[in-house]
Amino acid sequence: MMQYYGAGIQACYRGPRLYDTEETKNLVIRVVSWYKKYRGILNSDMVHLRRADGRDWDGLLHVNPSLKEKGLMMLYNPTSEIITRTIKVPLYYTGLSAVAKVREKDGKAKSFKLNRDYTIDLTFTIPAEGYTWFVIE
């Protein structure tokens, strides 16, 4: 579900029931609440950060200069090992020009000074076969 909603896809699930246990019900509630919280940015334009090839991380950056959240970046790790990478995040289409406040999930924001090419250097760690996300303001 996070992969669909994180890519801005408004999925439609059909069947006799959406969940079969209380644990699954809570997961569905948590993911749908997350989507509703970030609906504006998730339904905005998207920049592909790296082609998904199943051998290393891949990611998407949703951008909208007119929102409070100028960007929301989803990063995925399809491999069976924990990965740590440093990448250049292109923030030109966010409308930011000097400083970006970036927070991983609901953590504390960290300020980054934009490079002259409107990028920031961001280091992240993604669990094996997992994902993470960053909000950019």
PDB file of C-alpha atoms in Angstrom:
ATOM      1  CA  MET A   1       0.000   0.000   0.000  1.00  0.00           C
ATOM      2  CA  MET A   2       2.826   2.419   0.788  1.00  0.00           C
ATOM      3  CA  GLN A   3       4.305   1.804  -2.648  1.00  0.00           C
ATOM      4  CA  TYR A   4       1.011   2.633  -4.376  1.00  0.00           C
ATOM      5  CA  TYR A   5       0.160   5.664  -2.259  1.00  0.00           C
ATOM      6  CA  GLY A   6       3.804   6.793  -2.221  1.00  0.00           C
ATOM      7  CA  ALA A   7       3.722   6.873  -6.015  1.00  0.00           C
ATOM      8  CA  GLY A   8       0.548   8.967  -5.996  1.00  0.00           C
ATOM      9  CA  ILE A   9      -1.642   6.089  -7.128  1.00  0.00           C
ATOM     10  CA  GLN A  10      -5.150   6.173  -5.724  1.00  0.00           C
ATOM     11  CA  ALA A  11      -5.712   2.460  -5.460  1.00  0.00           C
ATOM     12  CA  CYS A  12      -9.165   0.909  -5.328  1.00  0.00           C
ATOM     13  CA  TYR A  13      -9.426  -2.353  -3.433  1.00  0.00           C
ATOM     14  CA  ARG A  14     -12.438  -4.588  -3.943  1.00  0.00           C
ATOM     15  CA  GLY A  15     -13.515  -7.771  -2.283  1.00  0.00           C
ATOM     16  CA  PRO A  16     -15.559  -9.084   0.617  1.00  0.00           C
ATOM     17  CA  ARG A  17     -13.228  -7.433   3.157  1.00  0.00           C
ATOM     18  CA  LEU A  18     -10.097  -5.294   3.165  1.00  0.00           C
ATOM     19  CA  TYR A  19      -8.526  -6.894   6.238  1.00  0.00           C
ATOM     20  CA  ASP A  20      -8.887 -10.126   8.177  1.00  0.00           C
ATOM     21  CA  THR A  21      -7.172  -9.371  11.491  1.00  0.00           C
ATOM     22  CA  GLU A  22      -7.007  -6.425  13.862  1.00  0.00           C
ATOM     23  CA  GLU A  23      -3.303  -6.034  13.009  1.00  0.00           C
ATOM     24  CA  THR A  24      -4.077  -5.713   9.292  1.00  0.00           C
ATOM     25  CA  LYS A  25      -6.928  -3.302  10.028  1.00  0.00           C
ATOM     26  CA  ASN A  26      -4.559  -1.058  12.017  1.00  0.00           C
ATOM     27  CA  LEU A  27      -2.010  -1.170   9.175  1.00  0.00           C
ATOM     28  CA  VAL A  28      -4.650  -0.099   6.647  1.00  0.00           C
ATOM     29  CA  ILE A  29      -5.800   2.736   8.935  1.00  0.00           C
ATOM     30  CA  ARG A  30      -2.206   3.910   9.446  1.00  0.00           C
ATOM     31  CA  VAL A  31      -1.369   3.941   5.702  1.00  0.00           C
ATOM     32  CA  VAL A  32      -4.631   5.627   4.670  1.00  0.00           C
ATOM     33  CA  SER A  33      -4.156   8.274   7.406  1.00  0.00           C
ATOM     34  CA  TRP A  34      -0.619   8.913   6.120  1.00  0.00           C
ATOM     35  CA  TYR A  35      -1.945   9.313   2.579  1.00  0.00           C
ATOM     36  CA  LYS A  36      -4.654  11.751   3.703  1.00  0.00           C
ATOM     37  CA  LYS A  37      -2.079  13.815   5.624  1.00  0.00           C
ATOM     38  CA  TYR A  38       0.159  14.186   2.534  1.00  0.00           C
ATOM     39  CA  ARG A  39      -2.510  13.949  -0.182  1.00  0.00           C
ATOM     40  CA  GLY A  40      -1.683  17.361  -1.679  1.00  0.00           C
ATOM     41  CA  ILE A  41       1.988  16.665  -2.308  1.00  0.00           C
ATOM     42  CA  LEU A  42       1.434  13.004  -3.246  1.00  0.00           C
ATOM     43  CA  ASN A  43      -0.961  14.070  -6.004  1.00  0.00           C
ATOM     44  CA  SER A  44       1.514  16.643  -7.356  1.00  0.00           C
ATOM     45  CA  ASP A  45       4.116  16.357 -10.118  1.00  0.00           C
ATOM     46  CA  MET A  46       6.750  13.674  -9.758  1.00  0.00           C
ATOM     47  CA  VAL A  47      10.451  13.427 -10.587  1.00  0.00           C
ATOM     48  CA  HIS A  48      11.966   9.959 -10.987  1.00  0.00           C
ATOM     49  CA  LEU A  49      15.270   9.901  -9.112  1.00  0.00           C
ATOM     50  CA  ARG A  50      16.652   6.599 -10.344  1.00  0.00           C
ATOM     51  CA  ARG A  51      15.393   3.946 -12.705  1.00  0.00           C
ATOM     52  CA  ALA A  52      14.117   0.931 -10.809  1.00  0.00           C
ATOM     53  CA  ASP A  53      16.282  -2.050 -11.758  1.00  0.00           C
ATOM     54  CA  GLY A  54      15.971  -4.273  -8.673  1.00  0.00           C
ATOM     55  CA  ARG A  55      19.735  -4.075  -7.995  1.00  0.00           C
ATOM     56  CA  ASP A  56      19.940  -0.886  -5.919  1.00  0.00           C
ATOM     57  CA  TRP A  57      17.700   1.818  -4.464  1.00  0.00           C
ATOM     58  CA  ASP A  58      15.056   3.571  -6.498  1.00  0.00           C
ATOM     59  CA  GLY A  59      13.009   6.626  -5.706  1.00  0.00           C
ATOM     60  CA  LEU A  60      10.433   9.233  -6.565  1.00  0.00           C
ATOM     61  CA  LEU A  61      10.242  12.895  -5.604  1.00  0.00           C
ATOM     62  CA  HIS A  62       6.833  14.585  -5.547  1.00  0.00           C
ATOM     63  CA  VAL A  63       7.152  18.371  -5.983  1.00  0.00           C
ATOM     64  CA  ASN A  64       4.843  21.360  -5.640  1.00  0.00           C
ATOM     65  CA  PRO A  65       6.206  24.864  -4.951  1.00  0.00           C
ATOM     66  CA  SER A  66       2.783  26.169  -3.877  1.00  0.00           C
ATOM     67  CA  LEU A  67       2.339  23.803  -0.914  1.00  0.00           C
ATOM     68  CA  LYS A  68       3.801  23.859   2.599  1.00  0.00           C
ATOM     69  CA  GLU A  69       5.458  20.518   1.812  1.00  0.00           C
ATOM     70  CA  LYS A  70       7.490  21.464  -1.252  1.00  0.00           C
ATOM     71  CA  GLY A  71       8.550  17.863  -1.786  1.00  0.00           C
ATOM     72  CA  LEU A  72       7.976  14.332  -0.572  1.00  0.00           C
ATOM     73  CA  MET A  73      10.581  11.762  -1.522  1.00  0.00           C
ATOM     74  CA  MET A  74       9.921   8.018  -1.428  1.00  0.00           C
ATOM     75  CA  LEU A  75      12.974   5.727  -1.481  1.00  0.00           C
ATOM     76  CA  TYR A  76      12.821   1.953  -1.881  1.00  0.00           C
ATOM     77  CA  ASN A  77      15.338  -0.854  -1.341  1.00  0.00           C
ATOM     78  CA  PRO A  78      14.457  -4.004  -3.314  1.00  0.00           C
ATOM     79  CA  THR A  79      17.621  -5.845  -2.213  1.00  0.00           C
ATOM     80  CA  SER A  80      18.002  -8.289   0.657  1.00  0.00           C
ATOM     81  CA  GLU A  81      20.637  -6.117   2.386  1.00  0.00           C
ATOM     82  CA  ILE A  82      20.501  -2.830   4.303  1.00  0.00           C
ATOM     83  CA  ILE A  83      21.844  -0.034   2.104  1.00  0.00           C
ATOM     84  CA  THR A  84      23.290   3.394   2.925  1.00  0.00           C
ATOM     85  CA  ARG A  85      23.754   5.869   0.098  1.00  0.00           C
ATOM     86  CA  THR A  86      24.491   9.541  -0.454  1.00  0.00           C
ATOM     87  CA  ILE A  87      22.669  11.062  -3.404  1.00  0.00           C
ATOM     88  CA  LYS A  88      22.111  14.475  -4.956  1.00  0.00           C
ATOM     89  CA  VAL A  89      18.430  15.334  -4.553  1.00  0.00           C
ATOM     90  CA  PRO A  90      17.222  17.692  -7.328  1.00  0.00           C
ATOM     91  CA  LEU A  91      15.085  20.411  -5.725  1.00  0.00           C
ATOM     92  CA  TYR A  92      14.701  22.824  -8.646  1.00  0.00           C
ATOM     93  CA  TYR A  93      11.004  22.016  -9.144  1.00  0.00           C
ATOM     94  CA  THR A  94      10.213  22.503  -5.437  1.00  0.00           C
ATOM     95  CA  GLY A  95      10.733  26.243  -5.827  1.00  0.00           C
ATOM     96  CA  LEU A  96      13.333  26.270  -3.052  1.00  0.00           C
ATOM     97  CA  SER A  97      16.443  28.289  -3.823  1.00  0.00           C
ATOM     98  CA  ALA A  98      18.511  28.726  -0.655  1.00  0.00           C
ATOM     99  CA  VAL A  99      17.666  26.321   2.174  1.00  0.00           C
ATOM    100  CA  ALA A 100      15.645  23.108   2.399  1.00  0.00           C
ATOM    101  CA  LYS A 101      14.338  21.664   5.647  1.00  0.00           C
ATOM    102  CA  VAL A 102      14.314  17.884   5.309  1.00  0.00           C
ATOM    103  CA  ARG A 103      12.904  15.368   7.749  1.00  0.00           C
ATOM    104  CA  GLU A 104      12.825  11.617   7.509  1.00  0.00           C
ATOM    105  CA  LYS A 105       9.321  10.349   8.225  1.00  0.00           C
ATOM    106  CA  ASP A 106       8.020  12.249  11.258  1.00  0.00           C
ATOM    107  CA  GLY A 107      11.495  12.980  12.670  1.00  0.00           C
ATOM    108  CA  LYS A 108      13.197  16.287  13.311  1.00  0.00           C
ATOM    109  CA  ALA A 109      13.887  18.566  10.369  1.00  0.00           C
ATOM    110  CA  LYS A 110      17.470  19.200   9.306  1.00  0.00           C
ATOM    111  CA  SER A 111      18.420  22.257   7.240  1.00  0.00           C
ATOM    112  CA  PHE A 112      20.436  21.860   4.036  1.00  0.00           C
ATOM    113  CA  LYS A 113      21.937  24.698   2.029  1.00  0.00           C
ATOM    114  CA  LEU A 114      21.153  24.160  -1.646  1.00  0.00           C
ATOM    115  CA  ASN A 115      24.058  23.735  -4.034  1.00  0.00           C
ATOM    116  CA  ARG A 116      24.285  26.097  -7.005  1.00  0.00           C
ATOM    117  CA  ASP A 117      22.530  23.490  -9.165  1.00  0.00           C
ATOM    118  CA  TYR A 118      19.508  23.397  -6.772  1.00  0.00           C
ATOM    119  CA  THR A 119      20.471  20.035  -5.269  1.00  0.00           C
ATOM    120  CA  ILE A 120      21.282  18.826  -1.781  1.00  0.00           C
ATOM    121  CA  ASP A 121      23.516  15.930  -0.790  1.00  0.00           C
ATOM    122  CA  LEU A 122      21.468  13.551   1.341  1.00  0.00           C
ATOM    123  CA  THR A 123      22.649  10.390   3.075  1.00  0.00           C
ATOM    124  CA  PHE A 124      20.044   7.781   3.921  1.00  0.00           C
ATOM    125  CA  THR A 125      19.755   4.181   5.076  1.00  0.00           C
ATOM    126  CA  ILE A 126      16.985   1.877   3.892  1.00  0.00           C
ATOM    127  CA  PRO A 127      16.277  -1.503   5.490  1.00  0.00           C
ATOM    128  CA  ALA A 128      16.429  -4.652   3.383  1.00  0.00           C
ATOM    129  CA  GLU A 129      13.345  -4.967   1.162  1.00  0.00           C
ATOM    130  CA  GLY A 130      12.043  -1.785   2.761  1.00  0.00           C
ATOM    131  CA  TYR A 131      11.432   1.875   2.187  1.00  0.00           C
ATOM    132  CA  THR A 132      11.739   5.288   3.770  1.00  0.00           C
ATOM    133  CA  TRP A 133      10.360   8.719   2.984  1.00  0.00           C
ATOM    134  CA  PHE A 134      11.406  12.334   3.451  1.00  0.00           C
ATOM    135  CA  VAL A 135       9.378  15.546   3.621  1.00  0.00           C
ATOM    136  CA  ILE A 136      11.017  18.658   2.172  1.00  0.00           C
ATOM    137  CA  GLU A 137       9.924  22.154   3.197  1.00  0.00           C
TER     138      GLU A 137
END
